[in-house]
XYZ file of C-alpha atoms in Angstrom:
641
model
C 15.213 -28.710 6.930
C 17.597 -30.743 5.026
C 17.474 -30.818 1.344
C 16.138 -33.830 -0.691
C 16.207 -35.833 -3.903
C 13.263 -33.978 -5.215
C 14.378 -30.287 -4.404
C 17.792 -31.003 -6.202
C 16.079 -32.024 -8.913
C 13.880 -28.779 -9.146
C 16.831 -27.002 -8.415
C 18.835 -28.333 -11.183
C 15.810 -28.481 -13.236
C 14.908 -24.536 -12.875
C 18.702 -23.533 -12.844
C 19.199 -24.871 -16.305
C 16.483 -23.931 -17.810
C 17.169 -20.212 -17.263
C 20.413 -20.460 -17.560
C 20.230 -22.096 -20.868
C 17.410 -20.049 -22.250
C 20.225 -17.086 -21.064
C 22.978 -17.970 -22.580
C 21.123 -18.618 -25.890
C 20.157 -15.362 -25.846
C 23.596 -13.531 -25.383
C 24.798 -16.066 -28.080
C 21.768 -15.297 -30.580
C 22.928 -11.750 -29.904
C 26.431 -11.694 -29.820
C 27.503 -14.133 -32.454
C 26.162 -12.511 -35.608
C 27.263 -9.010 -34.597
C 30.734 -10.147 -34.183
C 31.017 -11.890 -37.339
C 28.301 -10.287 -40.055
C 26.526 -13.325 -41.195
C 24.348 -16.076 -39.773
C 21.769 -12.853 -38.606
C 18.710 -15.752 -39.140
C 19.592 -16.227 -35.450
C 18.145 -12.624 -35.025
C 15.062 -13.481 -36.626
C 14.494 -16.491 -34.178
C 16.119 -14.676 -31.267
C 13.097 -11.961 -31.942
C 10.659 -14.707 -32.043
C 11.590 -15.825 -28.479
C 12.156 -12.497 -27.051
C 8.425 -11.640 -28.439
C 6.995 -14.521 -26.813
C 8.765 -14.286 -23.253
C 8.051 -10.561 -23.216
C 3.939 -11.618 -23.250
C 4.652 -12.929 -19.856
C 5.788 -9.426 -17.830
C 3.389 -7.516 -19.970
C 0.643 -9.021 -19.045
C 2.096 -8.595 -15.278
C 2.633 -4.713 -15.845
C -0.971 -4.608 -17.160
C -2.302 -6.481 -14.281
C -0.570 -3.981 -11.666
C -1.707 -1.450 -13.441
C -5.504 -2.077 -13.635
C -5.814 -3.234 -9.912
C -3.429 -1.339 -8.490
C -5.329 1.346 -8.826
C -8.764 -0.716 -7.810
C -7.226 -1.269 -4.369
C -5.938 2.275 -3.849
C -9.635 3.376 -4.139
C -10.553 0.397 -1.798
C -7.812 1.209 0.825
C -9.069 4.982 1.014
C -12.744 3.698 1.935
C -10.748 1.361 4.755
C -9.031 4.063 6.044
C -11.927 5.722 7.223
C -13.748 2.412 8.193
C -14.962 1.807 11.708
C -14.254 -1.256 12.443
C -15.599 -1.813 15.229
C -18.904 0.010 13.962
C -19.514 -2.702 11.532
C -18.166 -5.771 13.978
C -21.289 -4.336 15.860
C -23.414 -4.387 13.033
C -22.935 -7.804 11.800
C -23.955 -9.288 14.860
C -27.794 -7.623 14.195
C -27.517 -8.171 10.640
C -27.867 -11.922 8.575
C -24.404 -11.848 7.393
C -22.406 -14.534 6.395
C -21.050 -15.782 9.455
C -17.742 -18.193 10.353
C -18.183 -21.853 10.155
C -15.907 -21.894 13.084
C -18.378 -20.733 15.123
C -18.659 -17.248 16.793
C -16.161 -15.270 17.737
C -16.624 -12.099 20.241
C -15.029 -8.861 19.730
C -13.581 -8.854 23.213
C -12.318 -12.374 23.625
C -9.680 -12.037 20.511
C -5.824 -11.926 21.691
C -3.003 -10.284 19.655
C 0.379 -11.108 20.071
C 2.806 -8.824 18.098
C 6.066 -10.496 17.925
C 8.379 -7.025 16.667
C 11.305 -9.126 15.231
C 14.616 -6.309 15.130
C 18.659 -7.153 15.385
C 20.338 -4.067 15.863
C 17.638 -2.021 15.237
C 18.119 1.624 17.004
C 15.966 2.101 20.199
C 13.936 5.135 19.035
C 12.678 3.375 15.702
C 10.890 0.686 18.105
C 10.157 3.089 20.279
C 7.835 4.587 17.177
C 6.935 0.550 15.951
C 5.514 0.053 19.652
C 4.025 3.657 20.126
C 1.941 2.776 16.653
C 0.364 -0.733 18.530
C -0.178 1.904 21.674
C -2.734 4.043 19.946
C -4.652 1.450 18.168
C -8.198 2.115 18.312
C -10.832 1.297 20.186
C -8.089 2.258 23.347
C -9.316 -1.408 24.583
C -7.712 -3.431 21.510
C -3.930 -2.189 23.379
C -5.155 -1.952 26.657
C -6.680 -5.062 26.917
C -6.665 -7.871 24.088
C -2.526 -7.008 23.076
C 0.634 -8.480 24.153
C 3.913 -7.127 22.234
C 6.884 -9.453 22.059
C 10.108 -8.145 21.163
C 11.786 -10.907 19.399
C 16.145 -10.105 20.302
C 18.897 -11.774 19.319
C 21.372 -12.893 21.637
C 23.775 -12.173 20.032
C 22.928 -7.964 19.748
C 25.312 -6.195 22.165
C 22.855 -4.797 24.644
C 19.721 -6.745 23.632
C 18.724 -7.004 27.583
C 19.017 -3.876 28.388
C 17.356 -2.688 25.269
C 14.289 -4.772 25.724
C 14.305 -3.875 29.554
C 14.289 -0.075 28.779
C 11.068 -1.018 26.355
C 9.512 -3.342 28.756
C 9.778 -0.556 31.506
C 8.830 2.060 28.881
C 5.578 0.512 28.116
C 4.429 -1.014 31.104
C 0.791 -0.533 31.444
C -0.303 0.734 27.914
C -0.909 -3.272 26.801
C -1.978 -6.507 28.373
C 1.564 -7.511 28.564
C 5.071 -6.724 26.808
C 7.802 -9.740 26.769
C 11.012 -10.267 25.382
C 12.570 -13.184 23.666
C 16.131 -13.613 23.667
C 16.849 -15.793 20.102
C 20.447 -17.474 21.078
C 22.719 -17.649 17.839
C 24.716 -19.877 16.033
C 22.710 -23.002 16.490
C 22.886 -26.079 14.327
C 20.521 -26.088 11.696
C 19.870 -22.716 11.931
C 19.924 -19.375 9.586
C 20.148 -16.690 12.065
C 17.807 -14.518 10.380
C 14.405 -13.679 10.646
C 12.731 -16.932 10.502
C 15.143 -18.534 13.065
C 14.082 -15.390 15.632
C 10.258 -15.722 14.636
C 10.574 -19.380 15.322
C 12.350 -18.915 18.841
C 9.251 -15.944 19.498
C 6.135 -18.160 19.057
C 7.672 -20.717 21.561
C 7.459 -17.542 24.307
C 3.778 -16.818 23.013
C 3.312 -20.073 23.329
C 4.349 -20.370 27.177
C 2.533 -17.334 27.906
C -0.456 -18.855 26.275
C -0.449 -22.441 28.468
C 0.833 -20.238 32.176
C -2.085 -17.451 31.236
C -4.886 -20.011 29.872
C -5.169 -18.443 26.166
C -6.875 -20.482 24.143
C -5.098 -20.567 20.784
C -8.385 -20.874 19.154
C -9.068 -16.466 20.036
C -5.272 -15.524 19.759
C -3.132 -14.295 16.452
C 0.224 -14.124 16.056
C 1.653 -10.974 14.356
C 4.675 -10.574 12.802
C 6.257 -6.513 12.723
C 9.354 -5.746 11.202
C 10.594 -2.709 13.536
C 10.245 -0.010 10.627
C 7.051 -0.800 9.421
C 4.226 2.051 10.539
C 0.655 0.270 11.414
C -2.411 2.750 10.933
C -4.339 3.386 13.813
C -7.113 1.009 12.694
C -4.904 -2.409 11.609
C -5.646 -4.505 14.489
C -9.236 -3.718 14.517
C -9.709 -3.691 10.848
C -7.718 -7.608 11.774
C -10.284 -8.104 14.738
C -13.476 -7.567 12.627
C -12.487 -9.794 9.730
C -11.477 -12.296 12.431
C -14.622 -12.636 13.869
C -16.655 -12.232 10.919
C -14.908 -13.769 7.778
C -15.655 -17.922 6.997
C -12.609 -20.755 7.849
C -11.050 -17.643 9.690
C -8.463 -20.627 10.977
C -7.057 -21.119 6.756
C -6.946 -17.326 7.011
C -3.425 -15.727 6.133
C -3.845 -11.325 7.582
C -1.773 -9.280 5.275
C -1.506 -5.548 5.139
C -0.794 -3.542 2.178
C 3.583 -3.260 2.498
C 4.415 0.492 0.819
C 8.128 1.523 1.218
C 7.064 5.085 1.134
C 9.064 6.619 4.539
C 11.752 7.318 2.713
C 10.881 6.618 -1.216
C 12.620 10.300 -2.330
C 15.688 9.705 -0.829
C 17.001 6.754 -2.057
C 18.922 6.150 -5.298
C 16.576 5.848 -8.605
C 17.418 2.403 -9.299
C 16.306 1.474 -5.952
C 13.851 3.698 -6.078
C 11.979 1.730 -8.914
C 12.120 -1.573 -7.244
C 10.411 -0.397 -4.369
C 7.900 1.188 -6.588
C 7.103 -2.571 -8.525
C 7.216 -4.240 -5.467
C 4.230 -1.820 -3.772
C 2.494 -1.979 -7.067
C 2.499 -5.746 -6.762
C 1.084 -5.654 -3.301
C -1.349 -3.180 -4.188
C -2.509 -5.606 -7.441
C -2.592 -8.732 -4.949
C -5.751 -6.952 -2.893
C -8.277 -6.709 -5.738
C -7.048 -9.006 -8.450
C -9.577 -11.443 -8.385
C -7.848 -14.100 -11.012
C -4.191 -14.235 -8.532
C -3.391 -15.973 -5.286
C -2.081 -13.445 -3.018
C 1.385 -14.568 -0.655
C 2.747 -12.998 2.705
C 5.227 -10.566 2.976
C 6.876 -8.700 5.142
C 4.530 -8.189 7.936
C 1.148 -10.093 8.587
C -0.580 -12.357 10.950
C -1.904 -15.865 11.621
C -3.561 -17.633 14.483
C -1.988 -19.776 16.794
C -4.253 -22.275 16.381
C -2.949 -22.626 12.424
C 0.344 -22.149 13.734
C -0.081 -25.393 15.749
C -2.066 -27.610 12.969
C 1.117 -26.594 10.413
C 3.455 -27.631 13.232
C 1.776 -31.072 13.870
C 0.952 -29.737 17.677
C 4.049 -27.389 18.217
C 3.253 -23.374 16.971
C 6.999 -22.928 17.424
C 7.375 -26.331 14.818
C 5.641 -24.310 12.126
C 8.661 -22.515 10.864
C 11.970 -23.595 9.773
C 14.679 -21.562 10.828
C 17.501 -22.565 7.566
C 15.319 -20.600 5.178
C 15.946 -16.958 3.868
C 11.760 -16.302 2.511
C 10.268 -16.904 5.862
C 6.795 -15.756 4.902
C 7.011 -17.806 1.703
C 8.238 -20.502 3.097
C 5.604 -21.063 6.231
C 2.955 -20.442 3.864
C 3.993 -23.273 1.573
C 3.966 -25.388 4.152
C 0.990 -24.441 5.592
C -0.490 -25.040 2.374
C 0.425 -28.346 1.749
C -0.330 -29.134 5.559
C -3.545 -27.962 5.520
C -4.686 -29.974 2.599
C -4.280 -26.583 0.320
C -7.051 -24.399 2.211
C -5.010 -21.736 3.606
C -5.478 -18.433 2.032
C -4.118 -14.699 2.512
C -7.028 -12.660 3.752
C -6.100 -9.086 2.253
C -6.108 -6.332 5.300
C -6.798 -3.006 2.672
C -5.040 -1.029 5.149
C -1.151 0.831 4.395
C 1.564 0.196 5.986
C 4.327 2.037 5.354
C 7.996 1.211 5.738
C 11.720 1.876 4.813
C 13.022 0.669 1.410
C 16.903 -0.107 1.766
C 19.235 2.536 0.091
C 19.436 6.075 1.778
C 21.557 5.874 4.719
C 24.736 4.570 3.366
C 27.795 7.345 3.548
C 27.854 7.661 -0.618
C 26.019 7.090 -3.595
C 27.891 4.225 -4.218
C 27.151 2.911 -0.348
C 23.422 2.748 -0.792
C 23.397 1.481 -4.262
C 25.419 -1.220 -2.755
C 22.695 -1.194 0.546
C 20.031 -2.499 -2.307
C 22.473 -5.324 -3.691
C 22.692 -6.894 -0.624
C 18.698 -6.727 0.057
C 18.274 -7.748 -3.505
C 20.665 -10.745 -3.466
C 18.918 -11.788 -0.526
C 15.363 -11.430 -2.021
C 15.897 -13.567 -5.024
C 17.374 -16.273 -2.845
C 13.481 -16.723 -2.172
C 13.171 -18.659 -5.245
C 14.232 -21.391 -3.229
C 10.577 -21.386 -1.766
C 9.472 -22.152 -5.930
C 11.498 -24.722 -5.859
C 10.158 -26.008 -2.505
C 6.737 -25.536 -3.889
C 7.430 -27.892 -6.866
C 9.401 -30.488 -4.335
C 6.628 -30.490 -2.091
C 4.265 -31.482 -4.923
C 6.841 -34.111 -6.065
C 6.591 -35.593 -2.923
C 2.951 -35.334 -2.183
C 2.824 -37.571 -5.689
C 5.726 -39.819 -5.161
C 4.102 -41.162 -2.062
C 0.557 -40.972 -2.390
C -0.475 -40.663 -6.044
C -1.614 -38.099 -8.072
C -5.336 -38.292 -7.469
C -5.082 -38.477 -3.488
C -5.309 -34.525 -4.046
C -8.764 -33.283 -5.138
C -8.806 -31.044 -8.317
C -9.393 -27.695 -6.058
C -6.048 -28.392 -4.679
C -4.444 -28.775 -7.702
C -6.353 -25.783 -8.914
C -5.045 -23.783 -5.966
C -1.908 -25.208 -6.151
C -1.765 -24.031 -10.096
C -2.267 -20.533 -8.415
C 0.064 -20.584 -6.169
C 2.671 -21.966 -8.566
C 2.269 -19.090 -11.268
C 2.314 -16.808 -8.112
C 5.317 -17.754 -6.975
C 7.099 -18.297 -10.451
C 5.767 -14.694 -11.083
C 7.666 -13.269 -7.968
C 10.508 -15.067 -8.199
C 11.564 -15.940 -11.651
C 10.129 -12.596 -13.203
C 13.358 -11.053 -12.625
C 15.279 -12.552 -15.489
C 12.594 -12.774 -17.760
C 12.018 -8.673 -17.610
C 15.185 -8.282 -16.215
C 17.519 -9.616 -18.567
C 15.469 -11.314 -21.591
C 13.043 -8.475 -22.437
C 15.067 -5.490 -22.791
C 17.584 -7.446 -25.382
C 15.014 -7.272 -27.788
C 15.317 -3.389 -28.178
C 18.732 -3.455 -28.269
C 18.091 -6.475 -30.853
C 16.285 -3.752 -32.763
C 18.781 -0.694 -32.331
C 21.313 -2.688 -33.759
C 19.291 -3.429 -37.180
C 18.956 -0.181 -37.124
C 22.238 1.120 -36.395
C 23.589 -1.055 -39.282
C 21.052 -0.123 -41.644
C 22.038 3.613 -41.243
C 25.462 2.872 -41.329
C 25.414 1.162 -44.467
C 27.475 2.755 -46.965
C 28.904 5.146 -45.107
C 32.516 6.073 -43.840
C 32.627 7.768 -40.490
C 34.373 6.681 -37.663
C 31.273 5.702 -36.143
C 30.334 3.606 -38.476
C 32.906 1.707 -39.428
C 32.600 -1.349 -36.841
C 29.022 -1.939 -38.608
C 29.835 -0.681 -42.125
C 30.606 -4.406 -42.828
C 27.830 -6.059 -41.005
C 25.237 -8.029 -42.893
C 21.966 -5.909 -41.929
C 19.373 -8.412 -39.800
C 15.877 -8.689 -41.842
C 12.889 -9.589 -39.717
C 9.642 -10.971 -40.466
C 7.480 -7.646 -40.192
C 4.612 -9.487 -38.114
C 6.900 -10.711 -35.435
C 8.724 -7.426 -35.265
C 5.093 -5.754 -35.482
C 4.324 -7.927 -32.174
C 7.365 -7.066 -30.141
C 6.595 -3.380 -30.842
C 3.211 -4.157 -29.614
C 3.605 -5.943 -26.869
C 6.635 -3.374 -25.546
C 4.488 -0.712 -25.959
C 2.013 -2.250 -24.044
C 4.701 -2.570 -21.481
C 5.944 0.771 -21.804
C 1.784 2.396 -20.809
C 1.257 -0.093 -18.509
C 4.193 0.810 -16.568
C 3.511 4.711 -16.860
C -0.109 3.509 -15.120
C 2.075 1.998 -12.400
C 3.615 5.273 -11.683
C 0.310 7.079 -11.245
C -0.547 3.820 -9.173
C 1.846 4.933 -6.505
C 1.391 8.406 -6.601
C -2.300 7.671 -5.550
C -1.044 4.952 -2.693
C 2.106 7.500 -1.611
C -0.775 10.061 -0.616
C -2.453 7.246 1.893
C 0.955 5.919 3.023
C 2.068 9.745 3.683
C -1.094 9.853 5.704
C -0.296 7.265 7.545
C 3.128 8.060 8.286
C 2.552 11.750 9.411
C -0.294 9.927 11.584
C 2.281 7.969 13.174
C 4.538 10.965 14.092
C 7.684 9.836 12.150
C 8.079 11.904 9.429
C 9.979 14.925 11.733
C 12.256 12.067 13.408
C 12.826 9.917 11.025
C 12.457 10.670 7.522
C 12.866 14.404 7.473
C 13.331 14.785 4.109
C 9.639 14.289 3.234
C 8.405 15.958 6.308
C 9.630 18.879 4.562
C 7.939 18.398 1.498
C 4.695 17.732 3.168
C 4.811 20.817 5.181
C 5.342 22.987 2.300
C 2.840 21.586 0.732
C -0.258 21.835 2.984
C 1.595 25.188 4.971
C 0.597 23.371 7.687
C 2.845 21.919 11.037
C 2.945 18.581 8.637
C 0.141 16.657 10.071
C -3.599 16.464 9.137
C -6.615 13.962 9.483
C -6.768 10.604 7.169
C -10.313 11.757 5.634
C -7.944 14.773 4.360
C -5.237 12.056 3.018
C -5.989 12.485 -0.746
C -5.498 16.025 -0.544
C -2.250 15.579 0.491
C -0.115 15.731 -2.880
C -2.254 18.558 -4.539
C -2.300 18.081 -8.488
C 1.062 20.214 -8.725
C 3.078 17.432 -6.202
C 1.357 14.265 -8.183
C 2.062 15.569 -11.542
C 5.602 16.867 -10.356
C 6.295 13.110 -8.783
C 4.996 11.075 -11.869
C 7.199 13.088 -14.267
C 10.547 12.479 -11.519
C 9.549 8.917 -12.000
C 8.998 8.405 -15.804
C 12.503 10.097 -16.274
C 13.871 7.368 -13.713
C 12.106 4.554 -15.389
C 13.697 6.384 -18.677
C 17.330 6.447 -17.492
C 17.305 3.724 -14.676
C 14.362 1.264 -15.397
C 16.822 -0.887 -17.690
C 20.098 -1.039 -15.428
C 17.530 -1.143 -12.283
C 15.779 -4.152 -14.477
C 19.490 -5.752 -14.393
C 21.240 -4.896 -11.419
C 18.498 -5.735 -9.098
C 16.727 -8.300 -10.433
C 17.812 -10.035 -13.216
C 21.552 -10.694 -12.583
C 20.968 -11.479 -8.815
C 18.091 -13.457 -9.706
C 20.320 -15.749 -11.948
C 23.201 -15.486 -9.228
C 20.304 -16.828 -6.616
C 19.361 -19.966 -8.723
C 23.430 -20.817 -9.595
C 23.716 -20.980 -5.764
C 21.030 -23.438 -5.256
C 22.954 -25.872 -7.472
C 25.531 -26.493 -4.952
C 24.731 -25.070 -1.755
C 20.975 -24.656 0.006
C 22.489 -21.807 2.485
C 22.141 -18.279 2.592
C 23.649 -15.693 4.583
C 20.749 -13.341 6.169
C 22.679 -10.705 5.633
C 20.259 -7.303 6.807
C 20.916 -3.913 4.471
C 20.830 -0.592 6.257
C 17.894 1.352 6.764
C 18.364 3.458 9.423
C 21.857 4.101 11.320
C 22.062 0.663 12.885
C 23.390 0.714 16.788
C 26.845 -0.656 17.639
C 27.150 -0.014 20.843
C 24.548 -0.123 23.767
C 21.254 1.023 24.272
C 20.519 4.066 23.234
C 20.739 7.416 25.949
C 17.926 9.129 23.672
C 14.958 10.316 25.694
C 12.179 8.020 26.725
C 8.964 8.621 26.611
C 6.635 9.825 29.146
C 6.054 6.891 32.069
C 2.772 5.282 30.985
C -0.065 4.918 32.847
C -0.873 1.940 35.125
C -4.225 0.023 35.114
C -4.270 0.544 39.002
C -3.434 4.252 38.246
C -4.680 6.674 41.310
C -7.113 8.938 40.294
C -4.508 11.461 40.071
C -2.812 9.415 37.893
C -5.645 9.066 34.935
C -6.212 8.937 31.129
C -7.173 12.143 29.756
C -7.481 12.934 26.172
C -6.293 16.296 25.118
C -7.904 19.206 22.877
C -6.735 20.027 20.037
C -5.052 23.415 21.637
C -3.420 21.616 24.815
C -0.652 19.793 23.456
C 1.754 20.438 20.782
C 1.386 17.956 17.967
C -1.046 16.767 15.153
C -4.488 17.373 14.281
C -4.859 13.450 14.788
C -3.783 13.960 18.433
C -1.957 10.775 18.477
C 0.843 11.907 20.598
C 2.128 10.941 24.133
C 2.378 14.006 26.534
C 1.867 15.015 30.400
C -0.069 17.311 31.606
C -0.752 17.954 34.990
C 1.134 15.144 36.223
C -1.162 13.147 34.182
C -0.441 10.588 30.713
C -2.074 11.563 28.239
C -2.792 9.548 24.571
C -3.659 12.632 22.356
């Protein structure tokens, strides 16, 4: 996608105005402490800090108040049937889809798992999760997994033929795509891989006669953890919901597997970012965007592609959700939506398996530099509308688009400019305030510590607008501790989940631990049991861990993550469109060859002989959890417990 006049102009257009706004601020700062007088630049500096800060306050306090309206909703999901109520809104009057009906059976699910370097027993556990979906028949029958490699992985054949072999016969089909590198015009990255994936889908679509009208395209990152229930809580709303082909799936992302164990800076960030999913579900006045991992049908796929699914995406850009979904909005005459899936799905937030302190702090620079690159999808939100008017006039639009097109803009501004406005502008104002106060104390006196500020004039505000500040950083401050308990609610579902899932022994150990000792169980227990997880000791134990991170690290975290990379992210767009997809560590990452680690048991055929069938187990014939979602033999014969 080569850049154009309009996107430069955006770019220099955004890039100055933070960067401006910025360096007025250290100035209005700096320049009066150093020399004692002109402090009426304090005064005004207070005004504008007061007035930005509004903007992330009203964010914290929207986070905060549904937040926790979607954590109720995704408990009641969690022990949906899906299938249960598919069944039931065929005998009832619902609503039903103006694209006509839709059966249960005749959806297809293709679950492109894109991974580079990913070790073989962590999509092992990402493919296991699609095995045990229920009803047995979504896998079975109605599911084809395609692992999306990279050509240029050492091993990527024979890591994808172990899986293939490993899997045979427990979904409709499992392929492989081999994403050659290096290509002109490309990113190698996760878009460019994604991109190279939907063209196999699509081949196995046209050789097996899939209609792309009943088939949806997943996208899995290889650490994220789907609950049992996803693809049938993605089935109903399929065939049920209106327009299902402007329908966007998204899951609830929670980097939970491994939340304790990285540093507290980190730690934070992940905890904003799940709040801000969580908030996307139930706020009613937002416009909810992809991320991470989600879903779309082919037939969408195709329409934003002008005929081609594998056209959709472009494979130079860093924000590959963002960046489809933009485009699918302005190709689709702004009608495409994200249909919320309230269902957790749990995942690994960069920043715990570095060899130091130092290593994984470092781990979450990389992720972070990387993340605020995506304000390059703002500005090709605001180039895109350029365009649109440049060529065919403002009112060729109807008002709803613009309307939705207003939402979309805040929601991307939110996402991807919010970092410097809380992350560098809002916290100056406190330390705006400590220093009146510092040289109002030191006034007069003689000590050592004093004497920098002995001669300083001392700043005098106008009490309303320092009144307001107060205010609205307060408001900040108990909107945030609300946040906290937000997560300690959705860390009990997305431990749930996880234990479900069978990872917490193998992978993230650390919390395994905790959980045991918790329940003095083996670790495992039922979802209808998941808000009993963290009794009242754990939750009040893990909200006061967090408020003295946010106490020590929120400001630095504020900074280091977000507001300096954000500004690095928007310099860069000034000269240079390109990004490096550079992927931070999450688990060990393989260097060599396949793995040697132990497969699992050989799945069972469709054309199994009898002695060769599909048992389930009780709850005292196989070692494992109360959920009995494990894979084991018995008597020579596969079992899904």
């Amino acid at each position: 996608m080569r850049r154009c006049w309009a996107e430069s102009v955006v770019a220099y257009a955004v890039c100055t105005f933070f960067c401006t706004l910025t360096l007025y601020v250290f100035v209005a700062l700096l320049v009066p402490a150093h020399t004692g007088s002109s402090v009426w630049l304090h005064e005004q500096l207070l005004v504008f800090l007061t007035v930005a800060s509004t903007i992330p306050a009203s964010w914290f306090l929207t986070l905060a108040l549904w937040g926790n309206v979607t954590v109720g909703r995704v408990r009641s999901a969690m022990k949906a049937d899906w299938f249960q109520l598919y069944t039931k809104s065929l005998s009832e009057k619902t609503k039903k889809s103006t694209d006509g009906p839709m059966l249960w059976e005749d959806v297809r699910h293709f679950v492109i798992i894109v991974n580079y370097k990913e070790p073989l027993p962590l999509l092992r556990k990402a493919i296991s999760n699609l095995a045990v979906q229920v009803p047995k028949s979504l896998s079975a029958s109605q599911t084809v997994v395609v692992l999306a490699m990279e050509e240029r992985e050492n091993g990527a054949r024979e890591k994808a033929a172990i899986l293939r072999e490993e899997f045979k016969g427990y979904f409709q089909s499992v392929l492989a795509s081999f994403h050659p590198g290096g290509k002109t015009g490309e990113i190698n990255g996760k878009a460019s891989n994604y991109k190279w994936a939907v063209g196999v889908v699509e081949d196995h679509c046209r050789a097996n006669s899939v209609s792309p009208d009943r088939a949806l395209v997943h996208v899995l990152d290889a650490d994220s953890m789907l609950p049992e229930s996803y693809l049938a809580a993605v089935t109903f709303q399929f065939c049920t919901v209106p327009d299902r082909y402007f329908k966007w799936w998204q899951p609830v992302m929670l980097q939970s597997l491994n939340f304790w164990e990285v540093p507290a800076m980190a730690r934070l960030t992940s905890m904003m970012t799940a709040c801000h999913e969580l908030a996307a579900v139930s706020n009613p006045f937002g416009t909810a965007v992809p991320f991470s991992t989600w879903a779309v049908p082919l037939k969408t796929l195709k329409q934003i592609g002008k005929g081609s699914a594998s056209a959709a995406q472009d494979p130079d850009v860093i924000a590959d959700d963002h960046h489809l979904f933009v485009k699918g909005f302005f190709e689709l005459d702004g009608r495409l939506q994200v249909q919320s899936v309230p269902l957790p799905v749990p995942n690994f937030a960069a920043g715990s398996k570095g060899n130091s302190y130092v290593d994984n702090l470092h781990e979450r620079w990389i992720q972070a530099k990387r993340h605020t690159f995506g304000v390059a999808e703002f500005e090709y939100l605001v180039e895109r509308a350029i365009m649109e008017i440049a060529e065919h006039g403002l009112f060729a639009k109807t008002l709803g688009f613009w309307r939705r097109y207003l939402g979309l803009f805040v929601e991307l501004g939110v996402i991807h400019c919010m970092a410097v406005v809380s992350g560098i502008w809002m916290p100056l104002g406190t330390l705006l305030l400590l220093y009146r106060d510092a040289t109002r104390l030191c006034s007069g006196e003689t000590s050592i510590m004093c004497h920098i500020l002995a001669d300083r004039s001392v700043p005098q505000f106008n009490p309303l607008v320092e009144v307001a500040y107060q205010i609205v950083m307060g408001t900040s401050t108990a909107a945030m501790c609300v946040c906290l308990l937000c997560w300690v609610r959705a860390e009990q579902l997305a431990v749930a989940v996880a234990v479900d899932a069978d990872v917490l022994d193998t992978i993230a150990p650390a919390k395994a631990k905790q959980v045991k000792a918790l329940l003095g169980k083996s670790g495992t227990f039922p979802i209808t049991k998941a808000p009993e997880v963290a009794t009242n000791r754990y939750a009040i134990t893990s909200c006061f861990k967090l408020l003295v991170d946010f106490a020590f690290a929120g400001v630095p975290s504020a900074y280091i993550y977000g507001g300096i990379p954000g500004l690095m992210a928007q310099i860069r767009l000034l000269h240079d469109h390109t990004f490096e997809y550079v992927t931070c560590l999450k688990q060990p990452r393989q260097t060599e060859g396949p793995s040697s680690a132990p497969a699992p048991p050989r799945p069972v055929e469709k054309l199994a002989p009898p002695e060769r069938v599909l048992t389930a187990q009780t709850d005292g014939g196989c070692r494992g959890s109360v959920r009995r979602r494990h894979f084991c033999v018995v008597d020579h014969a596969v079992a899904i417990t």
